Every structure is written in C-alpha cells, then in structure tokens.
Short mmCIF file of C-alpha atoms and ligand atoms in Angstrom, two decimals:
data_model
loop_
_atom_site.label_atom_id
_atom_site.label_comp_id
_atom_site.label_asym_id
_atom_site.label_seq_id
_atom_site.Cartn_x
_atom_site.Cartn_y
_atom_site.Cartn_z
CA MET A 11 5.71 -37.14 79.50
CA SER A 12 4.67 -38.20 82.95
CA ALA A 13 1.88 -37.25 85.29
CA LYS A 14 1.80 -33.75 86.72
CA LYS A 15 2.71 -33.44 90.40
CA ILE A 16 -0.17 -32.04 92.41
CA VAL A 17 -0.66 -31.11 96.04
CA ALA A 18 -4.32 -30.29 96.70
CA GLY A 19 -5.77 -29.14 100.00
CA ASN A 20 -9.26 -30.17 101.01
CA TRP A 21 -10.34 -27.80 103.76
CA LYS A 22 -13.69 -29.56 104.25
CA MET A 23 -15.95 -27.46 106.54
CA ASN A 24 -13.14 -25.44 108.09
CA LYS A 25 -11.89 -21.83 108.01
CA THR A 26 -13.72 -18.54 108.00
CA LEU A 27 -13.27 -16.42 104.88
CA ASN A 28 -10.54 -14.24 106.41
CA ASP A 29 -8.63 -17.16 107.89
CA GLY A 30 -8.84 -18.99 104.60
CA LEU A 31 -7.62 -16.06 102.54
CA SER A 32 -4.69 -15.45 104.86
CA LEU A 33 -3.73 -19.13 104.62
CA ILE A 34 -3.77 -18.91 100.82
CA SER A 35 -1.72 -15.68 100.90
CA SER A 36 0.97 -17.21 103.10
CA VAL A 37 1.28 -20.19 100.78
CA ILE A 38 1.31 -18.36 97.46
CA GLU A 39 3.70 -15.69 98.69
CA SER A 40 6.26 -18.38 99.54
CA ASP A 41 8.84 -19.83 97.23
CA LEU A 42 7.01 -22.67 95.52
CA PRO A 43 8.50 -25.40 93.34
CA SER A 44 7.81 -24.62 89.69
CA ASP A 45 6.80 -28.18 88.79
CA VAL A 46 4.04 -28.71 91.38
CA LEU A 47 0.43 -27.68 90.86
CA VAL A 48 -0.98 -26.41 94.17
CA ILE A 49 -4.76 -26.48 94.64
CA PHE A 50 -6.87 -25.08 97.47
CA GLY A 51 -10.20 -26.88 97.95
CA THR A 52 -12.20 -24.29 99.87
CA PRO A 53 -15.81 -24.14 101.09
CA TYR A 54 -18.19 -22.83 98.43
CA ILE A 55 -18.63 -19.36 99.87
CA HIS A 56 -14.87 -18.71 99.83
CA LEU A 57 -14.35 -19.73 96.22
CA ASN A 58 -14.92 -16.38 94.56
CA GLU A 59 -12.58 -14.45 96.85
CA ALA A 60 -10.02 -17.25 96.79
CA LYS A 61 -10.02 -17.24 93.00
CA LYS A 62 -9.62 -13.46 92.89
CA LEU A 63 -6.73 -13.71 95.33
CA VAL A 64 -4.76 -16.26 93.29
CA GLY A 65 -5.76 -14.72 89.95
CA ASN A 66 -4.02 -16.42 87.06
CA LYS A 67 -0.88 -17.30 88.95
CA PRO A 68 0.67 -20.29 87.21
CA ASN A 69 0.45 -23.61 89.02
CA ILE A 70 -2.12 -22.43 91.55
CA GLY A 71 -5.73 -23.59 91.35
CA ILE A 72 -8.91 -23.34 93.35
CA ALA A 73 -11.25 -26.31 93.76
CA ALA A 74 -14.83 -26.67 94.90
CA GLN A 75 -15.40 -29.66 97.17
CA ASN A 76 -18.55 -30.78 95.36
CA CYS A 77 -21.03 -29.77 92.67
CA HIS A 78 -24.56 -30.74 91.77
CA HIS A 79 -25.08 -33.09 88.85
CA GLU A 80 -27.94 -31.18 87.24
CA ASP A 81 -27.46 -27.96 85.28
CA LYS A 82 -30.01 -25.90 87.20
CA GLY A 83 -33.37 -26.04 88.89
CA ALA A 84 -35.18 -26.57 92.16
CA TYR A 85 -32.34 -28.00 94.25
CA THR A 86 -32.35 -25.83 97.34
CA GLY A 87 -28.90 -25.26 98.76
CA GLU A 88 -27.01 -26.72 95.82
CA ILE A 89 -24.36 -25.28 93.49
CA SER A 90 -24.12 -25.96 89.76
CA ILE A 91 -21.12 -26.36 87.52
CA GLU A 92 -22.17 -23.28 85.57
CA MET A 93 -22.03 -21.21 88.76
CA LEU A 94 -18.55 -22.52 89.51
CA LYS A 95 -17.44 -21.79 85.97
CA SER A 96 -18.83 -18.27 86.15
CA ILE A 97 -16.30 -17.40 88.86
CA GLY A 98 -13.38 -19.11 87.10
CA ILE A 99 -13.15 -22.32 89.14
CA GLU A 100 -11.10 -24.98 87.33
CA PHE A 101 -11.28 -27.97 89.70
CA VAL A 102 -13.96 -29.87 91.62
CA ILE A 103 -13.35 -32.64 94.17
CA VAL A 104 -15.87 -35.31 93.24
CA GLY A 105 -16.98 -38.37 95.18
CA HIS A 106 -15.06 -37.76 98.38
CA SER A 107 -15.79 -40.59 100.83
CA GLU A 108 -17.47 -38.12 103.20
CA ARG A 109 -19.92 -37.22 100.40
CA ARG A 110 -20.49 -40.90 99.78
CA GLN A 111 -20.93 -41.67 103.47
CA TYR A 112 -22.98 -38.70 104.69
CA PHE A 113 -24.79 -37.67 101.51
CA GLY A 114 -25.40 -41.05 99.93
CA GLU A 115 -23.38 -40.46 96.77
CA THR A 116 -23.07 -43.65 94.72
CA ASP A 117 -20.45 -44.64 92.14
CA GLN A 118 -23.06 -43.94 89.50
CA LEU A 119 -23.85 -40.42 90.74
CA VAL A 120 -20.15 -39.68 91.11
CA GLY A 121 -19.68 -40.78 87.49
CA ILE A 122 -22.39 -38.35 86.35
CA LYS A 123 -20.69 -35.52 88.26
CA VAL A 124 -17.32 -36.37 86.70
CA LYS A 125 -18.88 -36.24 83.23
CA LYS A 126 -20.63 -32.95 84.04
CA CYS A 127 -17.28 -31.43 85.03
CA LEU A 128 -15.59 -32.65 81.87
CA ASP A 129 -18.40 -31.39 79.64
CA ASN A 130 -17.79 -27.97 81.16
CA ALA A 131 -13.99 -28.00 80.92
CA ILE A 132 -13.56 -28.34 84.68
CA THR A 133 -11.06 -30.87 86.03
CA PRO A 134 -12.64 -33.39 88.39
CA ILE A 135 -10.48 -34.67 91.23
CA TYR A 136 -12.16 -38.04 91.46
CA CYS A 137 -11.90 -39.78 94.86
CA CYS A 138 -11.95 -43.51 95.49
CA GLY A 139 -10.89 -45.73 98.38
CA GLU A 140 -11.89 -48.63 100.57
CA SER A 141 -13.13 -49.00 104.15
CA LEU A 142 -11.13 -50.71 106.87
CA GLU A 143 -13.35 -53.76 106.62
CA ILE A 144 -12.60 -54.15 102.92
CA ARG A 145 -8.89 -53.57 103.47
CA GLU A 146 -8.84 -56.26 106.18
CA SER A 147 -10.68 -58.70 103.94
CA GLY A 148 -7.88 -58.28 101.37
CA ASN A 149 -10.27 -57.15 98.64
CA HIS A 150 -9.15 -53.51 98.53
CA ILE A 151 -7.70 -53.60 95.03
CA SER A 152 -10.70 -55.17 93.35
CA PHE A 153 -13.01 -52.86 95.32
CA VAL A 154 -11.20 -49.70 94.19
CA LEU A 155 -10.88 -50.87 90.58
CA ASN A 156 -14.58 -51.58 90.56
CA GLN A 157 -15.27 -48.03 91.85
CA LEU A 158 -13.16 -46.70 88.99
CA GLN A 159 -14.91 -48.88 86.46
CA GLU A 160 -18.37 -47.83 87.66
CA SER A 161 -17.61 -44.09 87.73
CA LEU A 162 -15.06 -43.60 84.95
CA GLY A 163 -15.45 -46.69 82.75
CA ASP A 164 -17.59 -44.96 80.11
CA LEU A 165 -15.29 -41.99 79.54
CA SER A 166 -13.51 -41.56 76.23
CA ASN A 167 -9.70 -41.45 75.93
CA ASP A 168 -9.91 -37.72 75.56
CA GLU A 169 -12.02 -37.38 78.71
CA ILE A 170 -10.12 -39.71 81.04
CA GLN A 171 -6.86 -37.88 80.49
CA LYS A 172 -8.43 -34.76 81.99
CA VAL A 173 -9.33 -36.51 85.26
CA VAL A 174 -7.19 -36.38 88.41
CA ILE A 175 -7.59 -39.45 90.62
CA ALA A 176 -7.23 -39.36 94.39
CA TYR A 177 -6.90 -42.69 96.18
CA GLU A 178 -8.06 -42.12 99.74
CA PRO A 179 -8.44 -45.17 101.97
CA ILE A 180 -11.31 -44.33 104.33
CA TRP A 181 -9.46 -45.86 107.30
CA ALA A 182 -6.67 -43.32 106.83
CA ILE A 183 -8.80 -40.17 106.47
CA GLY A 184 -8.52 -37.95 109.53
CA THR A 185 -7.39 -40.89 111.65
CA GLY A 186 -3.67 -40.20 111.83
CA LYS A 187 -3.20 -43.67 110.36
CA THR A 188 -1.52 -43.33 106.97
CA ALA A 189 -1.16 -46.01 104.32
CA SER A 190 2.49 -47.00 104.21
CA PRO A 191 4.34 -45.89 101.07
CA GLU A 192 4.31 -49.55 99.95
CA GLU A 193 0.55 -49.88 100.51
CA ALA A 194 -0.05 -46.67 98.56
CA GLN A 195 2.27 -47.73 95.75
CA GLU A 196 0.60 -51.13 95.46
CA ILE A 197 -2.83 -49.68 94.85
CA HIS A 198 -1.68 -46.70 92.79
CA ALA A 199 0.15 -49.12 90.47
CA ALA A 200 -3.00 -51.25 90.23
CA ILE A 201 -5.04 -48.15 89.35
CA ARG A 202 -2.52 -47.15 86.66
CA ASN A 203 -2.46 -50.68 85.20
CA HIS A 204 -6.22 -50.67 85.11
CA LEU A 205 -6.22 -47.32 83.26
CA SER A 206 -3.57 -48.65 80.94
CA SER A 207 -5.65 -51.64 79.91
CA SER A 208 -9.00 -49.78 79.88
CA PHE A 209 -7.62 -46.84 77.88
CA ASN A 210 -3.95 -46.98 76.88
CA PRO A 211 -0.50 -46.93 78.52
CA SER A 212 0.43 -43.41 77.49
CA ILE A 213 -2.83 -42.00 78.86
CA ALA A 214 -2.36 -43.98 82.07
CA ASN A 215 1.15 -42.58 82.54
CA ASN A 216 -0.08 -39.03 82.23
CA ILE A 217 -2.91 -39.24 84.74
CA SER A 218 -2.04 -37.84 88.16
CA ILE A 219 -2.90 -40.28 90.94
CA LEU A 220 -2.84 -38.57 94.34
CA TYR A 221 -2.73 -40.19 97.75
CA GLY A 222 -4.97 -38.89 100.54
CA GLY A 223 -5.46 -39.97 104.14
CA SER A 224 -3.44 -38.48 107.00
CA CYS A 225 -0.74 -37.35 104.61
CA ASN A 226 1.26 -34.74 106.51
CA ALA A 227 4.45 -32.71 106.68
CA LYS A 228 6.34 -35.68 108.13
CA ASN A 229 5.24 -38.54 105.88
CA ALA A 230 4.61 -36.80 102.52
CA ASN A 231 8.21 -37.15 101.52
CA THR A 232 8.32 -40.96 101.69
CA LEU A 233 4.90 -41.30 100.04
CA PHE A 234 5.85 -39.00 97.17
CA THR A 235 9.03 -40.94 96.37
CA LYS A 236 6.91 -43.86 95.17
CA PRO A 237 6.74 -43.99 91.37
CA ASP A 238 2.96 -44.08 91.07
CA VAL A 239 2.22 -41.48 93.75
CA ASP A 240 1.94 -38.16 91.91
CA GLY A 241 1.07 -36.03 94.91
CA GLY A 242 -1.52 -35.74 97.63
CA LEU A 243 -5.02 -34.69 98.54
CA ILE A 244 -4.51 -33.22 101.98
CA GLY A 245 -7.17 -32.61 104.62
CA GLY A 246 -6.05 -31.66 108.15
CA ALA A 247 -2.50 -30.72 107.21
CA SER A 248 -3.70 -28.31 104.50
CA LEU A 249 -5.22 -26.07 107.19
CA ILE A 250 -1.83 -24.93 108.49
CA ALA A 251 0.26 -22.94 106.01
CA GLU A 252 3.58 -24.18 107.36
CA ASP A 253 2.57 -27.85 107.12
CA PHE A 254 0.97 -27.46 103.71
CA LEU A 255 4.12 -25.74 102.43
CA LYS A 256 6.28 -28.56 103.74
CA ILE A 257 4.12 -31.05 101.87
CA ILE A 258 4.31 -28.99 98.67
CA ASN A 259 8.10 -28.99 99.02
CA SER A 260 8.28 -32.73 99.74
CA TYR A 261 9.30 -33.91 96.27
P1 PGA B 16 -6.89 -36.01 106.02
O1 PGA B 16 -8.05 -35.92 104.92
O2 PGA B 16 -5.62 -35.55 105.33
O3 PGA B 16 -7.31 -35.10 107.11
O4 PGA B 16 -6.81 -37.44 106.42
C1 PGA B 16 -7.81 -36.22 103.57
C2 PGA B 16 -9.08 -36.05 102.78
O5 PGA B 16 -10.15 -36.41 103.29
O6 PGA B 16 -9.05 -35.56 101.65
#
C-alpha cells in the first residue's frame, strides 16, 4: 500500500455561503479521478450546508479549518470537536501557520488538538513549515522535524497512521513563490524518514504528506510527480473551481 492521494482546499476567510456551495457543486459534478480524495476546508458557518451538499459521496470530504482543544465550556466564539462531529465533519486542518502566527498556537497546543481529533475519530490535517529566515539559515529540515516531534511525537502507531501531514513553508503561502519540486521532495522525504524511524516504515509509507504554498493549476503537476508528495493543501487556487479541478486532475 502507499499513501492516499489528497487534494484539500483551504478557503481561509473567503466565500459567502452561496458562493462556496456553488464552487463545491461545480467541482463535485465534474469528472473526478477515482483515486484522489478531494477535501473542501470551508469557514465554520458553511460546514453544515457543505456537508449536506456532498453527502456521502465517496472520495469527497469537508474539513473545518480549526477546532478548540477543550471539549466544551466558556470559550466565547469557539467551536468544539463534538460540534463538528455532530454535523458529520471528518477532517480538521490543525496548526496552520496563520493560526500559529495570528492566534499564538504553539507546537504543544497543536499537538493537543491533533490528539483531540484522533480521540473523536476525526482526521487531523496537521500543518508544519518553516519561515523564510529559517529556510535561509539552512535549518529548515531540523526545524520542521522538531515541529513534528513536539506535536506528534507522543502518538501511538495506531494514531499516527490516521494523521495527514501538510508541509507548508510559510514563505510560499499566498506569496506566489512555490517551493521547487526538488525542495518539496527533499523535506517530504525527510518527514517520511523521520516517521519511519519514530514509528515504522510501513506506517510512514502510508501517511499522506501534502505540499502547500502557492500550489496552483500550473505547478501542481510537477510537484505531484515527486515520490513523497502525496497531494496538496491549496489556498488561493482552491477558490476557483476551474483551477482547483486542474489541480485535482494533476496526477
Ligand atoms: P496558498 O495557501 O495556496 O494560497 O499559498 C496555502 C495554505 O495556506 O494552505
């Protein structure tokens, strides 16, 4: 077996409900490859309608872009895993660099959220990635492996194989500057080797490692040909049905 191919959209704070639903409709009504899991990461308030729209269509999933780490309580404005589960959500993007940067999420907190998802049978799409400064210092691999260790290091074999990893260099997110296929492959291979030695080789081979950061309809194809790139987490280009479809069909 090898890792599942996944193309996940992260809409961030974009799209009204109607615009979002019509984007999803255009994508799911198209001819989609049968071996790619397509995920729409919508704003919270669209999740319920989005889930109803896709129903139980095979290979289509809906993701929240965050969740709170506590089960319930006095956390004004927050959303719990139980609430997400109650509307059938199967995926949560956890630890996106924008959450880390603007909302102070640490590796430790991200690790708690990952565990909370797993305890509730929700698949976390765990994000990691370095800043430009770290990339330029040449320490990007050790930085990312340390993020992984801090957030995922305590998971069991059974748990880690249910995690999807998204490597997203911060310098590439929304900048139009993509990691080259070789740069992506280098770090994806390092992540897989790390998983292989921390857990075991067969688990490592089955974990999907997605690339994110200005991945688009033009460059997805060359990124996805790399052996350790199992798909993408797509921001800007997931907002336009035609572009997102091209990316989904890029294998
Ligand atoms: P981008 O965003 O594709 O717009 O660079 C990716 C992400 O932040 O997930």
